[in-house]
């Protein structure tokens, strides 16, 4: 990736044009902008490239809370002095169908990149396999990871904790993380069936975006530091978020704490918060990714069972319902066609300030 410097007048006058309260960034500039900011902040080339690729993928799909906006967290994390921006991951094989990807105190994405080809290989060999990413800082969406696996014909699940920003159902303070869960199912000739959602009622990044735009939160997504319901983003960030679906979301969140924490010998969200010691930036913990081979699980009848899955999807769409990620795929097609993505003008100004 070539390092391109962005004089402010060049961006505003030629390559990137403000439109009302948003800024249009050509697709070919998104990764370069991210790469320059990351390397300027102290990330090595390999980390900067994998992070930039993830941010480009999310921004292309109009996932504003996990696109270029996350550069602010990446820079904050390395400035806090806890993350190693140069370290290379180590891969181990403690069991036939298990991969351990030790990020060694770096961002998760480089370890994930090293582990995914092995995960695909082991899943095709054994029918099911898993990768545990340990000792990593994590900020990114999970759907690009599971979609990498569904593109290889595998079904996949990913789980990760965060910081203890979320109160359990009936609780008054943060104990759980936002604890996202992502799943992807391969489909022939079309985009996969994918979902990626936090078990909190609202994503942490969405609350931060509401704060930036001065908008109140919806009812029922957060409490203040005294345990009272709030729609104020500032009060929510100082208090705690709530799980979706009450006790059901709370139970799922606890499951993710266990699967992506003690099961893989890594931190829970509560322990991650303690580890941070009040420093800002991305949470430090682990991640688990599970992959399944439909050919082996179906006894070689994957084509027939794919047809049954498609019948299920068709019946859902036929009655007017929308499959998860359809809006995201539509945004991807639109942005690819027009050749640019849009971010808020205020975020763009913040990103310019991060350039070396």
Coordinates of C-alpha atoms in Angstrom, one line a residue:
X1 CA 0.0 0.0 0.0
X2 CA 1.4 3.4 -1.0
X3 CA 1.6 6.1 1.6
X4 CA -0.2 9.1 0.4
X5 CA -0.2 12.4 2.2
X6 CA -3.4 14.5 2.3
X7 CA -2.9 18.2 2.4
X8 CA -6.1 19.7 3.8
X9 CA -6.7 21.9 0.7
X10 CA -6.2 18.9 -1.6
X11 CA -8.8 16.8 0.1
X12 CA -11.4 19.5 0.3
X13 CA -10.8 21.0 -3.2
X14 CA -10.2 17.9 -5.3
X15 CA -10.4 14.4 -4.0
X16 CA -12.9 14.6 -1.2
X17 CA -15.9 17.0 -1.5
X18 CA -18.0 18.2 1.4
X19 CA -21.8 17.8 0.7
X20 CA -24.0 19.5 3.3
X21 CA -22.9 17.9 6.6
X22 CA -21.2 14.9 5.1
X23 CA -18.0 14.4 3.1
X24 CA -17.6 12.1 0.1
X25 CA -14.4 10.0 0.1
X26 CA -13.5 8.1 -3.1
X27 CA -13.2 4.4 -2.5
X28 CA -9.5 4.3 -3.6
X29 CA -8.7 6.8 -0.9
X30 CA -10.3 5.1 2.1
X31 CA -7.6 2.6 2.9
X32 CA -4.8 5.1 2.2
X33 CA -6.3 7.6 4.6
X34 CA -6.7 5.0 7.3
X35 CA -3.2 3.6 6.6
X36 CA -1.5 7.0 6.9
X37 CA -3.3 7.8 10.2
X38 CA -2.4 4.4 11.7
X39 CA 1.3 4.4 10.7
X40 CA 1.5 8.0 11.8
X41 CA 0.2 7.0 15.2
X42 CA 2.8 4.2 15.5
X43 CA 1.3 1.0 14.0
X44 CA 3.6 -1.1 11.9
X45 CA 2.9 -1.8 8.2
X46 CA 1.3 -5.2 8.7
X47 CA -1.1 -4.0 11.5
X48 CA -1.9 -0.8 9.6
X49 CA -2.8 -2.8 6.4
X50 CA -5.1 -5.3 8.2
X51 CA -6.8 -2.6 10.2
X52 CA -7.3 -0.4 7.1
X53 CA -8.7 -3.3 5.1
X54 CA -11.3 -3.9 7.9
X55 CA -12.3 -0.3 8.1
X56 CA -12.7 -0.1 4.3
X57 CA -14.9 -3.2 4.3
X58 CA -17.1 -1.8 7.0
X59 CA -17.3 1.7 5.6
X60 CA -18.1 0.3 2.1
X61 CA -21.2 -1.3 3.7
X62 CA -22.2 2.0 5.5
X63 CA -21.4 0.6 8.9
X64 CA -20.6 4.0 10.2
X65 CA -20.0 2.9 13.8
X66 CA -17.3 0.4 12.7
X67 CA -15.9 2.2 9.7
X68 CA -13.4 5.1 9.6
X69 CA -14.9 6.3 12.9
X70 CA -13.0 3.5 14.6
X71 CA -9.7 5.2 13.7
X72 CA -10.3 7.4 16.7
X73 CA -10.3 4.4 19.0
X74 CA -7.3 2.8 17.3
X75 CA -5.2 6.0 17.8
X76 CA -6.4 6.4 21.3
X77 CA -5.5 2.8 22.1
X78 CA -1.9 3.2 21.0
X79 CA -1.5 6.6 22.7
X80 CA -2.6 5.0 25.9
X81 CA 0.6 3.0 25.8
X82 CA -0.8 -0.5 26.3
X83 CA -0.9 -1.9 22.8
X84 CA 2.1 -3.1 20.8
X85 CA 1.6 -1.7 17.3
X86 CA 4.5 -3.7 15.8
X87 CA 4.2 -7.2 17.4
X88 CA 3.6 -10.3 15.1
X89 CA 1.1 -13.0 16.3
X90 CA 2.1 -16.5 17.1
X91 CA 0.0 -19.5 15.9
X92 CA -0.1 -22.8 17.8
X93 CA -2.1 -26.1 17.4
X94 CA -2.9 -27.4 20.9
X95 CA -5.4 -30.0 19.5
X96 CA -6.3 -31.3 16.0
X97 CA -9.3 -29.0 15.4
X98 CA -8.2 -26.1 17.6
X99 CA -5.9 -23.2 16.6
X100 CA -4.5 -20.7 19.2
X101 CA -3.7 -17.3 17.7
X102 CA -1.7 -15.4 20.3
X103 CA -1.9 -11.7 19.3
X104 CA 0.7 -11.0 22.0
X105 CA -0.7 -7.6 23.0
X106 CA -1.5 -6.4 19.5
X107 CA -4.7 -5.8 17.6
X108 CA -6.8 -8.9 16.9
X109 CA -6.9 -8.5 13.1
X110 CA -3.4 -9.6 12.3
X111 CA -3.8 -12.7 14.4
X112 CA -7.1 -13.4 12.7
X113 CA -5.6 -13.1 9.3
X114 CA -2.9 -15.6 10.2
X115 CA -5.4 -18.0 11.6
X116 CA -8.2 -18.0 9.1
X117 CA -6.5 -20.1 6.4
X118 CA -5.6 -22.7 9.0
X119 CA -9.2 -22.6 10.3
X120 CA -10.6 -23.3 6.8
X121 CA -8.1 -26.2 6.3
X122 CA -8.9 -27.8 9.7
X123 CA -12.7 -27.4 9.2
X124 CA -12.5 -29.2 5.9
X125 CA -10.5 -31.9 7.4
X126 CA -12.4 -32.5 10.6
X127 CA -15.9 -31.0 9.8
X128 CA -15.7 -28.6 12.7
X129 CA -12.8 -26.4 14.0
X130 CA -12.2 -23.4 16.2
X131 CA -9.7 -20.6 16.6
X132 CA -9.1 -18.8 19.9
X133 CA -7.5 -15.4 19.5
X134 CA -5.8 -14.5 22.8
X135 CA -4.2 -11.4 24.3
X136 CA -5.6 -9.1 21.8
X137 CA -7.1 -5.6 21.6
X138 CA -10.4 -5.7 19.7
X139 CA -12.4 -2.9 18.1
X140 CA -13.8 -4.3 14.9
X141 CA -17.0 -5.7 13.5
X142 CA -17.3 -9.5 13.5
X143 CA -19.3 -10.0 10.3
X144 CA -16.3 -9.6 7.9
X145 CA -14.6 -12.5 9.7
X146 CA -17.5 -14.9 9.5
X147 CA -18.2 -13.9 5.9
X148 CA -14.6 -14.8 5.0
X149 CA -15.5 -18.3 6.2
X150 CA -18.9 -18.5 4.4
X151 CA -17.1 -17.4 1.2
X152 CA -15.1 -20.6 1.6
X153 CA -18.4 -22.6 1.9
X154 CA -18.4 -22.9 5.7
X155 CA -20.9 -21.8 8.3
X156 CA -19.3 -19.8 11.1
X157 CA -19.9 -18.2 14.5
X158 CA -17.8 -15.5 16.2
X159 CA -18.0 -14.2 19.7
X160 CA -16.1 -11.6 21.6
X161 CA -16.5 -9.8 25.0
X162 CA -15.6 -6.1 25.5
X163 CA -15.5 -3.9 28.6
X164 CA -18.1 -4.2 31.4
X165 CA -20.3 -1.4 30.0
X166 CA -23.6 -3.4 30.1
X167 CA -25.8 -4.1 33.1
X168 CA -27.3 -7.6 33.4
X169 CA -31.1 -7.8 33.3
X170 CA -32.3 -6.5 36.7
X171 CA -28.9 -5.0 37.5
X172 CA -27.9 -1.4 38.1
X173 CA -24.2 -1.3 36.9
X174 CA -22.0 -2.6 34.2
X175 CA -20.8 -6.2 34.5
X176 CA -21.2 -7.6 31.0
X177 CA -19.7 -6.4 27.7
X178 CA -21.6 -5.4 24.6
X179 CA -20.7 -9.0 23.6
X180 CA -21.4 -9.2 19.9
X181 CA -22.4 -12.5 18.2
X182 CA -21.9 -13.0 14.5
X183 CA -23.1 -15.9 12.3
X184 CA -22.7 -16.5 8.5
X185 CA -24.3 -19.2 6.3
X186 CA -22.9 -19.7 2.8
X187 CA -25.3 -19.4 -0.1
X188 CA -24.7 -20.3 -3.8
X189 CA -24.7 -17.4 -6.3
X190 CA -25.7 -14.7 -3.8
X191 CA -24.7 -13.0 -0.6
X192 CA -24.5 -15.1 2.5
X193 CA -27.1 -15.1 5.3
X194 CA -25.2 -13.1 8.0
X195 CA -26.0 -11.3 11.2
X196 CA -23.8 -9.5 13.6
X197 CA -25.3 -7.8 16.6
X198 CA -24.4 -6.8 20.1
X199 CA -26.3 -8.4 22.9
X200 CA -26.6 -4.9 24.3
X201 CA -29.7 -3.0 23.2
X202 CA -27.4 -0.5 21.5
X203 CA -23.9 -0.7 20.2
X204 CA -21.3 1.4 22.2
X205 CA -20.2 3.0 19.0
X206 CA -23.8 4.0 18.2
X207 CA -24.1 5.8 21.5
X208 CA -20.8 7.7 20.8
X209 CA -22.2 8.7 17.4
X210 CA -25.4 9.9 19.0
X211 CA -23.3 12.0 21.4
X212 CA -21.4 13.5 18.4
X213 CA -24.6 14.5 16.7
X214 CA -26.4 15.7 19.8
X215 CA -29.2 13.3 19.4
X216 CA -31.1 11.6 22.4
X217 CA -31.0 7.9 22.6
X218 CA -34.1 5.7 22.2
X219 CA -35.9 4.7 25.4
X220 CA -34.8 1.5 27.1
X221 CA -31.2 1.2 26.0
X222 CA -29.3 2.7 28.9
X223 CA -29.2 3.7 32.5
X224 CA -27.2 6.5 34.2
X225 CA -24.6 6.0 37.0
X226 CA -27.4 5.8 39.6
X227 CA -29.2 3.0 37.7
X228 CA -32.0 5.2 36.4
X229 CA -33.2 5.1 32.7
X230 CA -31.7 7.7 30.5
X231 CA -31.8 8.9 26.9
X232 CA -28.7 11.2 27.4
X233 CA -25.7 9.7 25.6
X234 CA -23.3 11.3 28.1
X235 CA -25.2 9.9 31.0
X236 CA -25.3 6.5 29.3
X237 CA -21.6 6.5 28.7
X238 CA -21.0 7.3 32.4
X239 CA -23.6 4.7 33.5
X240 CA -24.4 1.4 31.8
X241 CA -26.1 0.0 28.7
X242 CA -28.9 -2.5 28.8
X243 CA -29.2 -5.9 27.1
X244 CA -31.7 -6.4 24.4
X245 CA -34.7 -8.6 25.2
X246 CA -34.3 -8.4 29.0
X247 CA -33.3 -11.7 30.5
X248 CA -32.9 -13.4 27.1
X249 CA -30.3 -11.0 25.9
X250 CA -28.6 -11.0 29.3
X251 CA -28.3 -14.9 29.2
X252 CA -26.8 -14.7 25.7
X253 CA -24.3 -12.1 26.9
X254 CA -23.3 -14.3 29.8
X255 CA -22.8 -17.2 27.4
X256 CA -20.5 -15.1 25.3
X257 CA -18.5 -14.0 28.4
X258 CA -17.9 -17.7 29.1
X259 CA -17.2 -18.9 25.6
X260 CA -14.8 -16.0 24.7
X261 CA -13.4 -15.7 28.2
X262 CA -12.8 -18.7 30.6
X263 CA -13.2 -21.3 27.8
X264 CA -10.2 -20.0 25.9
X265 CA -8.2 -18.8 28.9
X266 CA -8.9 -15.1 28.4
X267 CA -10.5 -12.2 30.2
X268 CA -14.1 -11.5 30.8
X269 CA -15.4 -8.0 30.2
X270 CA -15.2 -7.2 33.9
X271 CA -11.6 -8.3 34.0
X272 CA -10.8 -6.4 30.8
X273 CA -12.2 -3.2 32.4
X274 CA -9.9 -3.8 35.4
X275 CA -6.9 -4.4 33.1
X276 CA -7.5 -1.0 31.3
X277 CA -7.1 0.8 34.7
X278 CA -9.1 3.8 33.3
X279 CA -7.1 4.2 30.1
X280 CA -9.1 4.8 27.0
X281 CA -9.0 2.7 23.8
X282 CA -10.0 -0.7 22.6
X283 CA -10.7 -3.5 25.1
X284 CA -8.1 -6.2 25.8
X285 CA -9.4 -9.8 25.9
X286 CA -9.9 -12.7 23.5
X287 CA -12.2 -13.9 20.7
X288 CA -13.5 -17.3 19.6
X289 CA -14.4 -18.3 16.1
X290 CA -16.2 -21.6 15.3
X291 CA -16.5 -23.0 11.8
X292 CA -18.6 -25.9 10.4
X293 CA -18.4 -27.8 7.2
X294 CA -21.9 -28.3 5.7
X295 CA -20.7 -31.1 3.5
X296 CA -19.5 -33.3 6.4
X297 CA -22.4 -32.4 8.8
X298 CA -25.0 -33.3 6.1
X299 CA -23.3 -36.6 5.2
X300 CA -22.5 -35.3 1.7
X301 CA -26.0 -34.0 1.1
X302 CA -25.1 -30.3 1.2
X303 CA -26.7 -29.4 -2.1
X304 CA -30.1 -30.8 -1.1
X305 CA -29.9 -29.1 2.3
X306 CA -28.8 -25.8 0.8
X307 CA -32.0 -26.0 -1.3
X308 CA -34.0 -26.5 2.0
X309 CA -32.2 -23.4 3.5
X310 CA -33.1 -21.4 0.4
X311 CA -36.7 -22.4 0.7
X312 CA -36.6 -21.0 4.3
X313 CA -35.1 -17.7 3.1
X314 CA -37.6 -17.4 0.2
X315 CA -40.6 -17.9 2.5
X316 CA -39.2 -15.2 4.8
X317 CA -38.7 -12.7 2.0
X318 CA -42.0 -13.6 0.3
X319 CA -44.0 -12.3 3.3
X320 CA -42.3 -9.0 3.2
X321 CA -39.7 -9.6 5.8
X322 CA -36.0 -8.6 5.4
X323 CA -33.1 -10.9 5.9
X324 CA -30.3 -9.7 8.1
X325 CA -27.6 -7.7 6.2
X326 CA -29.8 -7.1 3.1
X327 CA -29.5 -3.3 3.9
X328 CA -25.8 -3.6 4.2
X329 CA -25.4 -5.5 0.9
X330 CA -27.5 -2.8 -0.8
X331 CA -25.3 -0.1 0.6
X332 CA -22.2 -2.0 -0.6
X333 CA -23.6 -2.2 -4.1
X334 CA -24.6 1.5 -4.1
X335 CA -21.1 2.6 -2.9
X336 CA -19.3 0.4 -5.4
X337 CA -21.4 1.8 -8.2
X338 CA -20.9 5.4 -7.3
X339 CA -17.3 5.0 -6.2
X340 CA -17.3 6.8 -2.9
X341 CA -18.5 6.5 0.7
X342 CA -19.8 9.3 3.0
X343 CA -18.9 10.2 6.5
X344 CA -19.9 13.2 8.7
X345 CA -18.0 16.4 8.2
X346 CA -17.2 16.6 11.9
X347 CA -15.6 13.1 11.8
X348 CA -13.7 14.0 8.7
X349 CA -12.2 17.0 10.4
X350 CA -11.2 14.8 13.4
X351 CA -9.5 12.4 11.0
X352 CA -7.6 15.2 9.3
X353 CA -6.3 16.2 12.7
X354 CA -4.8 12.7 13.1
X355 CA -2.8 12.8 9.9
X356 CA 1.0 13.0 10.4

